Amino acid sequence: MAKDTTSPDLRGKRIGGCEIIDIIGAGGMGTVYLANQLALNKKVALKILDAGWATEPRNVENFLREARLAAKLEDEHIVAIYDVGTDQGFNYIVMQLAKGETLKDRLRRGALELEEALAHIEGAARGLSVAHHHNITHRDIKPANLMVGEDGIVKIL
């Protein structure tokens, strides 16, 4: 199945208790939006399953099931999941807004120093270890899915 490569402009729309502010990025099976979680007045990342993928019930089930499993993980190296569900025909995940830059973007500026590279590897490995301890496999670890925070801590997206 070909994925839907267009990200709808949902700015101002309310989905899953969040008001969408802007698009952060798109890829894989969904689009990630910057949003305000209204009840907490907190900035979050809102991932919405692309319409092309949502036409298959199995894709929707997998998307929601994997989010519910990931929500059980608590570690500084894993982005926290706050909510998951379906609203107005949109399947969504509300998660921690990770600040910083992806490792992919960081690598575009040049090679990492050995100590920095080892710190990022260790952080990703710690997060993956927590996930694997809960029988969860990420299946898409790559520099674009690792966020390097302003504090240097790597978070798995």
mmCIF file of N, CA and C in Angstrom, residues 34-140:
data_model
loop_
_atom_site.group_PDB
_atom_site.id
_atom_site.type_symbol
_atom_site.label_atom_id
_atom_site.label_comp_id
_atom_site.label_asym_id
_atom_site.label_seq_id
_atom_site.Cartn_x
_atom_site.Cartn_y
_atom_site.Cartn_z
ATOM 1 N N LEU A 34 2.720 20.024 16.282
ATOM 2 C CA LEU A 34 2.851 20.739 17.537
ATOM 3 C C LEU A 34 1.428 21.104 17.953
ATOM 4 N N ALA A 35 1.086 20.802 19.193
ATOM 5 C CA ALA A 35 -0.274 21.065 19.657
ATOM 6 C C ALA A 35 -0.253 21.520 21.103
ATOM 7 N N ASN A 36 -1.359 22.105 21.517
ATOM 8 C CA ASN A 36 -1.552 22.474 22.910
ATOM 9 C C ASN A 36 -2.582 21.514 23.488
ATOM 10 N N GLN A 37 -2.186 20.759 24.525
ATOM 11 C CA GLN A 37 -3.114 19.878 25.210
ATOM 12 C C GLN A 37 -3.943 20.801 26.096
ATOM 13 N N LEU A 38 -5.211 20.945 25.768
ATOM 14 C CA LEU A 38 -6.044 21.997 26.341
ATOM 15 C C LEU A 38 -6.286 21.860 27.840
ATOM 16 N N ALA A 39 -6.550 20.665 28.328
ATOM 17 C CA ALA A 39 -6.863 20.497 29.745
ATOM 18 C C ALA A 39 -5.681 20.861 30.634
ATOM 19 N N LEU A 40 -4.469 20.630 30.141
ATOM 20 C CA LEU A 40 -3.266 20.926 30.928
ATOM 21 C C LEU A 40 -2.568 22.200 30.479
ATOM 22 N N ASN A 41 -3.026 22.783 29.364
ATOM 23 C CA ASN A 41 -2.376 23.947 28.763
ATOM 24 C C ASN A 41 -0.882 23.676 28.587
ATOM 25 N N LYS A 42 -0.594 22.557 27.927
ATOM 26 C CA LYS A 42 0.773 22.071 27.774
ATOM 27 C C LYS A 42 1.055 21.777 26.307
ATOM 28 N N LYS A 43 2.217 22.210 25.828
ATOM 29 C CA LYS A 43 2.635 21.904 24.457
ATOM 30 C C LYS A 43 2.999 20.427 24.374
ATOM 31 N N VAL A 44 2.489 19.763 23.345
ATOM 32 C CA VAL A 44 2.721 18.339 23.129
ATOM 33 C C VAL A 44 2.961 18.086 21.642
ATOM 34 N N ALA A 45 3.398 16.878 21.349
ATOM 35 C CA ALA A 45 3.471 16.410 19.972
ATOM 36 C C ALA A 45 2.251 15.519 19.753
ATOM 37 N N LEU A 46 1.526 15.765 18.681
ATOM 38 C CA LEU A 46 0.319 14.998 18.352
ATOM 39 C C LEU A 46 0.574 14.283 17.040
ATOM 40 N N LYS A 47 0.687 12.953 17.102
ATOM 41 C CA LYS A 47 0.911 12.163 15.890
ATOM 42 C C LYS A 47 -0.423 11.632 15.407
ATOM 43 N N ILE A 48 -0.700 11.866 14.120
ATOM 44 C CA ILE A 48 -1.952 11.414 13.519
ATOM 45 C C ILE A 48 -1.636 10.447 12.393
ATOM 46 N N LEU A 49 -2.285 9.293 12.432
ATOM 47 C CA LEU A 49 -2.109 8.282 11.397
ATOM 48 C C LEU A 49 -2.615 8.836 10.072
ATOM 49 N N ASP A 50 -1.782 8.754 9.028
ATOM 50 C CA ASP A 50 -2.168 9.266 7.715
ATOM 51 C C ASP A 50 -3.403 8.544 7.179
ATOM 52 N N ALA A 51 -4.233 9.287 6.476
ATOM 53 C CA ALA A 51 -5.502 8.764 5.955
ATOM 54 C C ALA A 51 -5.289 7.531 5.074
ATOM 55 N N GLY A 52 -4.237 7.515 4.292
ATOM 56 C CA GLY A 52 -3.964 6.367 3.423
ATOM 57 C C GLY A 52 -3.736 5.084 4.191
ATOM 58 N N TRP A 53 -3.136 5.194 5.359
ATOM 59 C CA TRP A 53 -2.908 4.022 6.215
ATOM 60 C C TRP A 53 -4.148 3.672 7.009
ATOM 61 N N ALA A 54 -4.944 4.673 7.346
ATOM 62 C CA ALA A 54 -6.109 4.460 8.207
ATOM 63 C C ALA A 54 -7.246 3.726 7.503
ATOM 64 N N THR A 55 -7.150 3.562 6.194
ATOM 65 C CA THR A 55 -8.202 2.834 5.477
ATOM 66 C C THR A 55 -8.174 1.342 5.791
ATOM 67 N N GLU A 56 -7.048 0.857 6.289
ATOM 68 C CA GLU A 56 -6.917 -0.564 6.652
ATOM 69 C C GLU A 56 -7.098 -0.717 8.162
ATOM 70 N N PRO A 57 -8.140 -1.404 8.603
ATOM 71 C CA PRO A 57 -8.380 -1.569 10.042
ATOM 72 C C PRO A 57 -7.173 -2.145 10.788
ATOM 73 N N ARG A 58 -6.436 -3.022 10.145
ATOM 74 C CA ARG A 58 -5.255 -3.621 10.808
ATOM 75 C C ARG A 58 -4.202 -2.549 11.113
ATOM 76 N N ASN A 59 -4.013 -1.601 10.208
ATOM 77 C CA ASN A 59 -3.053 -0.519 10.443
ATOM 78 C C ASN A 59 -3.466 0.327 11.640
ATOM 79 N N VAL A 60 -4.764 0.620 11.726
ATOM 80 C CA VAL A 60 -5.282 1.417 12.846
ATOM 81 C C VAL A 60 -5.072 0.655 14.149
ATOM 82 N N GLU A 61 -5.421 -0.626 14.163
ATOM 83 C CA GLU A 61 -5.253 -1.453 15.363
ATOM 84 C C GLU A 61 -3.795 -1.472 15.808
ATOM 85 N N ASN A 62 -2.878 -1.669 14.857
ATOM 86 C CA ASN A 62 -1.449 -1.710 15.185
ATOM 87 C C ASN A 62 -0.963 -0.370 15.724
ATOM 88 N N PHE A 63 -1.368 0.714 15.090
ATOM 89 C CA PHE A 63 -0.975 2.058 15.500
ATOM 90 C C PHE A 63 -1.384 2.319 16.947
ATOM 91 N N LEU A 64 -2.647 2.044 17.266
ATOM 92 C CA LEU A 64 -3.169 2.293 18.602
ATOM 93 C C LEU A 64 -2.595 1.318 19.625
ATOM 94 N N ARG A 65 -2.461 0.047 19.250
ATOM 95 C CA ARG A 65 -1.922 -0.967 20.169
ATOM 96 C C ARG A 65 -0.479 -0.659 20.530
ATOM 97 N N GLU A 66 0.335 -0.312 19.528
ATOM 98 C CA GLU A 66 1.741 -0.013 19.789
ATOM 99 C C GLU A 66 1.886 1.223 20.672
ATOM 100 N N ALA A 67 1.010 2.211 20.492
ATOM 101 C CA ALA A 67 1.058 3.406 21.343
ATOM 102 C C ALA A 67 0.705 3.051 22.783
ATOM 103 N N ARG A 68 -0.281 2.189 22.955
ATOM 104 C CA ARG A 68 -0.671 1.791 24.312
ATOM 105 C C ARG A 68 0.445 1.015 25.000
ATOM 106 N N LEU A 69 1.135 0.176 24.242
ATOM 107 C CA LEU A 69 2.278 -0.542 24.808
ATOM 108 C C LEU A 69 3.395 0.425 25.177
ATOM 109 N N ALA A 70 3.708 1.345 24.289
ATOM 110 C CA ALA A 70 4.783 2.313 24.532
ATOM 111 C C ALA A 70 4.464 3.210 25.720
ATOM 112 N N ALA A 71 3.193 3.449 25.982
ATOM 113 C CA ALA A 71 2.798 4.310 27.100
ATOM 114 C C ALA A 71 3.202 3.708 28.443
ATOM 115 N N LYS A 72 3.452 2.415 28.481
ATOM 116 C CA LYS A 72 3.864 1.750 29.717
ATOM 117 C C LYS A 72 5.337 1.981 30.031
ATOM 118 N N LEU A 73 6.073 2.490 29.067
ATOM 119 C CA LEU A 73 7.510 2.685 29.243
ATOM 120 C C LEU A 73 7.784 4.035 29.889
ATOM 121 N N GLU A 74 8.595 4.028 30.920
ATOM 122 C CA GLU A 74 8.988 5.266 31.581
ATOM 123 C C GLU A 74 10.499 5.274 31.697
ATOM 124 N N ASP A 75 11.134 6.148 30.908
ATOM 125 C CA ASP A 75 12.585 6.251 30.910
ATOM 126 C C ASP A 75 12.967 7.586 30.298
ATOM 127 N N GLU A 76 14.030 8.189 30.791
ATOM 128 C CA GLU A 76 14.442 9.491 30.267
ATOM 129 C C GLU A 76 14.886 9.424 28.813
ATOM 130 N N HIS A 77 15.112 8.221 28.298
ATOM 131 C CA HIS A 77 15.562 8.060 26.916
ATOM 132 C C HIS A 77 14.435 7.664 25.965
ATOM 133 N N ILE A 78 13.197 7.722 26.443
ATOM 134 C CA ILE A 78 12.032 7.367 25.627
ATOM 135 C C ILE A 78 10.996 8.481 25.756
ATOM 136 N N VAL A 79 10.481 8.947 24.629
ATOM 137 C CA VAL A 79 9.444 9.976 24.647
ATOM 138 C C VAL A 79 8.192 9.401 25.312
ATOM 139 N N ALA A 80 7.639 10.144 26.256
ATOM 140 C CA ALA A 80 6.465 9.695 27.007
ATOM 141 C C ALA A 80 5.189 9.828 26.172
ATOM 142 N N ILE A 81 4.321 8.833 26.310
ATOM 143 C CA ILE A 81 3.011 8.831 25.660
ATOM 144 C C ILE A 81 1.984 9.256 26.708
ATOM 145 N N TYR A 82 1.160 10.267 26.363
ATOM 146 C CA TYR A 82 0.161 10.785 27.297
ATOM 147 C C TYR A 82 -1.249 10.279 27.017
ATOM 148 N N ASP A 83 -1.566 10.048 25.737
ATOM 149 C CA ASP A 83 -2.932 9.660 25.384
ATOM 150 C C ASP A 83 -2.910 9.024 23.994
ATOM 151 N N VAL A 84 -3.914 8.250 23.713
ATOM 152 C CA VAL A 84 -4.070 7.605 22.411
ATOM 153 C C VAL A 84 -5.560 7.402 22.167
ATOM 154 N N GLY A 85 -5.969 7.486 20.913
ATOM 155 C CA GLY A 85 -7.377 7.258 20.628
ATOM 156 C C GLY A 85 -7.777 7.644 19.230
ATOM 157 N N THR A 86 -9.076 7.739 19.037
ATOM 158 C CA THR A 86 -9.666 8.127 17.760
ATOM 159 C C THR A 86 -10.666 9.242 18.042
ATOM 160 N N ASP A 87 -10.590 10.294 17.242
ATOM 161 C CA ASP A 87 -11.486 11.436 17.417
ATOM 162 C C ASP A 87 -11.781 12.020 16.045
ATOM 163 N N GLN A 88 -13.043 12.153 15.704
ATOM 164 C CA GLN A 88 -13.473 12.746 14.436
ATOM 165 C C GLN A 88 -12.850 12.025 13.232
ATOM 166 N N GLY A 89 -12.667 10.726 13.371
ATOM 167 C CA GLY A 89 -12.090 9.943 12.285
ATOM 168 C C GLY A 89 -10.567 9.977 12.239
ATOM 169 N N PHE A 90 -9.919 10.698 13.139
ATOM 170 C CA PHE A 90 -8.462 10.760 13.211
ATOM 171 C C PHE A 90 -7.965 9.830 14.314
ATOM 172 N N ASN A 91 -6.994 8.996 13.990
ATOM 173 C CA ASN A 91 -6.343 8.132 14.972
ATOM 174 C C ASN A 91 -5.084 8.858 15.422
ATOM 175 N N TYR A 92 -4.920 9.030 16.735
ATOM 176 C CA TYR A 92 -3.873 9.920 17.226
ATOM 177 C C TYR A 92 -3.131 9.348 18.427
ATOM 178 N N ILE A 93 -1.945 9.911 18.638
ATOM 179 C CA ILE A 93 -1.148 9.666 19.837
ATOM 180 C C ILE A 93 -0.697 11.035 20.341
ATOM 181 N N VAL A 94 -0.939 11.309 21.622
ATOM 182 C CA VAL A 94 -0.446 12.533 22.246
ATOM 183 C C VAL A 94 0.803 12.150 23.025
ATOM 184 N N MET A 95 1.911 12.834 22.736
ATOM 185 C CA MET A 95 3.159 12.480 23.397
ATOM 186 C C MET A 95 3.962 13.702 23.813
ATOM 187 N N GLN A 96 4.956 13.431 24.612
ATOM 188 C CA GLN A 96 5.887 14.453 25.084
ATOM 189 C C GLN A 96 6.487 15.185 23.892
ATOM 190 N N LEU A 97 6.572 16.484 24.005
ATOM 191 C CA LEU A 97 7.220 17.280 22.976
ATOM 192 C C LEU A 97 8.714 17.290 23.282
ATOM 193 N N ALA A 98 9.471 16.518 22.526
ATOM 194 C CA ALA A 98 10.919 16.430 22.725
ATOM 195 C C ALA A 98 11.564 17.640 22.061
ATOM 196 N N LYS A 99 12.354 18.361 22.818
ATOM 197 C CA LYS A 99 12.999 19.561 22.291
ATOM 198 C C LYS A 99 14.451 19.258 21.979
ATOM 199 N N GLY A 100 14.932 19.843 20.914
ATOM 200 C CA GLY A 100 16.304 19.631 20.492
ATOM 201 C C GLY A 100 16.341 19.421 18.991
ATOM 202 N N GLU A 101 17.230 18.544 18.553
ATOM 203 C CA GLU A 101 17.322 18.219 17.131
ATOM 204 C C GLU A 101 17.508 16.721 16.980
ATOM 205 N N THR A 102 17.072 16.201 15.849
ATOM 206 C CA THR A 102 17.267 14.772 15.619
ATOM 207 C C THR A 102 18.750 14.511 15.402
ATOM 208 N N LEU A 103 19.149 13.299 15.674
ATOM 209 C CA LEU A 103 20.539 12.916 15.422
ATOM 210 C C LEU A 103 20.853 13.045 13.936
ATOM 211 N N LYS A 104 19.871 12.807 13.089
ATOM 212 C CA LYS A 104 20.053 12.979 11.649
ATOM 213 C C LYS A 104 20.450 14.421 11.326
ATOM 214 N N ASP A 105 19.712 15.381 11.900
ATOM 215 C CA ASP A 105 20.035 16.796 11.668
ATOM 216 C C ASP A 105 21.399 17.152 12.249
ATOM 217 N N ARG A 106 21.696 16.603 13.428
ATOM 218 C CA ARG A 106 23.001 16.883 14.042
ATOM 219 C C ARG A 106 24.146 16.366 13.170
ATOM 220 N N LEU A 107 23.981 15.189 12.595
ATOM 221 C CA LEU A 107 25.030 14.593 11.762
ATOM 222 C C LEU A 107 25.251 15.361 10.463
ATOM 223 N N ARG A 108 24.240 16.079 10.008
ATOM 224 C CA ARG A 108 24.404 16.892 8.797
ATOM 225 C C ARG A 108 25.443 17.995 8.994
ATOM 226 N N ARG A 109 25.647 18.396 10.239
ATOM 227 C CA ARG A 109 26.639 19.443 10.529
ATOM 228 C C ARG A 109 28.059 18.895 10.601
ATOM 229 N N GLY A 110 28.197 17.586 10.609
ATOM 230 C CA GLY A 110 29.533 17.000 10.643
ATOM 231 C C GLY A 110 29.617 15.831 11.606
ATOM 232 N N ALA A 111 30.763 15.200 11.590
ATOM 233 C CA ALA A 111 31.002 14.022 12.427
ATOM 234 C C ALA A 111 30.954 14.383 13.908
ATOM 235 N N LEU A 112 30.552 13.418 14.708
ATOM 236 C CA LEU A 112 30.506 13.589 16.154
ATOM 237 C C LEU A 112 31.878 13.278 16.744
ATOM 238 N N GLU A 113 32.182 13.943 17.844
ATOM 239 C CA GLU A 113 33.356 13.558 18.628
ATOM 240 C C GLU A 113 33.054 12.196 19.250
ATOM 241 N N LEU A 114 34.094 11.434 19.513
ATOM 242 C CA LEU A 114 33.926 10.073 20.029
ATOM 243 C C LEU A 114 33.066 10.054 21.294
ATOM 244 N N GLU A 115 33.341 10.924 22.259
ATOM 245 C CA GLU A 115 32.583 10.930 23.522
ATOM 246 C C GLU A 115 31.100 11.234 23.294
ATOM 247 N N GLU A 116 30.821 12.175 22.392
ATOM 248 C CA GLU A 116 29.431 12.511 22.085
ATOM 249 C C GLU A 116 28.733 11.327 21.422
ATOM 250 N N ALA A 117 29.398 10.687 20.481
ATOM 251 C CA ALA A 117 28.821 9.528 19.802
ATOM 252 C C ALA A 117 28.532 8.405 20.794
ATOM 253 N N LEU A 118 29.479 8.141 21.690
ATOM 254 C CA LEU A 118 29.292 7.076 22.681
ATOM 255 C C LEU A 118 28.136 7.401 23.629
ATOM 256 N N ALA A 119 27.993 8.670 24.000
ATOM 257 C CA ALA A 119 26.888 9.070 24.880
ATOM 258 C C ALA A 119 25.542 8.841 24.197
ATOM 259 N N HIS A 120 25.458 9.163 22.913
ATOM 260 C CA HIS A 120 24.206 8.959 22.177
ATOM 261 C C HIS A 120 23.901 7.471 22.026
ATOM 262 N N ILE A 121 24.916 6.687 21.747
ATOM 263 C CA ILE A 121 24.727 5.233 21.625
ATOM 264 C C ILE A 121 24.258 4.658 22.955
ATOM 265 N N GLU A 122 24.902 5.083 24.030
ATOM 266 C CA GLU A 122 24.530 4.573 25.354
ATOM 267 C C GLU A 122 23.079 4.952 25.697
ATOM 268 N N GLY A 123 22.694 6.196 25.428
ATOM 269 C CA GLY A 123 21.329 6.621 25.719
ATOM 270 C C GLY A 123 20.302 5.829 24.933
ATOM 271 N N ALA A 124 20.559 5.656 23.647
ATOM 272 C CA ALA A 124 19.636 4.876 22.816
ATOM 273 C C ALA A 124 19.573 3.429 23.291
ATOM 274 N N ALA A 125 20.729 2.875 23.649
ATOM 275 C CA ALA A 125 20.765 1.485 24.125
ATOM 276 C C ALA A 125 19.997 1.332 25.432
ATOM 277 N N ARG A 126 20.110 2.309 26.319
ATOM 278 C CA ARG A 126 19.362 2.240 27.588
ATOM 279 C C ARG A 126 17.860 2.275 27.329
ATOM 280 N N GLY A 127 17.422 3.164 26.450
ATOM 281 C CA GLY A 127 16.004 3.232 26.114
ATOM 282 C C GLY A 127 15.508 1.950 25.465
ATOM 283 N N LEU A 128 16.289 1.421 24.545
ATOM 284 C CA LEU A 128 15.910 0.169 23.888
ATOM 285 C C LEU A 128 15.870 -0.991 24.881
ATOM 286 N N SER A 129 16.786 -0.983 25.844
ATOM 287 C CA SER A 129 16.802 -2.032 26.859
ATOM 288 C C SER A 129 15.511 -2.004 27.678
ATOM 289 N N VAL A 130 15.056 -0.815 28.042
ATOM 290 C CA VAL A 130 13.790 -0.694 28.779
ATOM 291 C C VAL A 130 12.645 -1.237 27.928
ATOM 292 N N ALA A 131 12.612 -0.856 26.670
ATOM 293 C CA ALA A 131 11.556 -1.341 25.766
ATOM 294 C C ALA A 131 11.607 -2.862 25.639
ATOM 295 N N HIS A 132 12.800 -3.396 25.419
ATOM 296 C CA HIS A 132 12.939 -4.853 25.242
ATOM 297 C C HIS A 132 12.566 -5.599 26.517
ATOM 298 N N HIS A 133 12.832 -4.994 27.686
ATOM 299 C CA HIS A 133 12.440 -5.605 28.955
ATOM 300 C C HIS A 133 10.915 -5.773 29.031
ATOM 301 N N HIS A 134 10.196 -4.910 28.312
ATOM 302 C CA HIS A 134 8.730 -4.988 28.252
ATOM 303 C C HIS A 134 8.253 -5.683 26.976
ATOM 304 N N ASN A 135 9.164 -6.405 26.329
ATOM 305 C CA ASN A 135 8.857 -7.140 25.095
ATOM 306 C C ASN A 135 8.364 -6.245 23.971
ATOM 307 N N ILE A 136 8.921 -5.038 23.885
ATOM 308 C CA ILE A 136 8.579 -4.093 22.821
ATOM 309 C C ILE A 136 9.807 -3.893 21.948
ATOM 310 N N THR A 137 9.610 -4.032 20.647
ATOM 311 C CA THR A 137 10.674 -3.808 19.672
ATOM 312 C C THR A 137 10.332 -2.560 18.883
ATOM 313 N N HIS A 138 11.261 -1.615 18.771
ATOM 314 C CA HIS A 138 10.999 -0.345 18.095
ATOM 315 C C HIS A 138 10.798 -0.534 16.593
ATOM 316 N N ARG A 139 11.616 -1.281 15.929
ATOM 317 C CA ARG A 139 11.550 -1.618 14.503
ATOM 318 C C ARG A 139 11.898 -0.481 13.549
ATOM 319 N N ASP A 140 12.269 0.693 14.055
ATOM 320 C CA ASP A 140 12.637 1.778 13.141
ATOM 321 C C ASP A 140 13.668 2.707 13.787
#
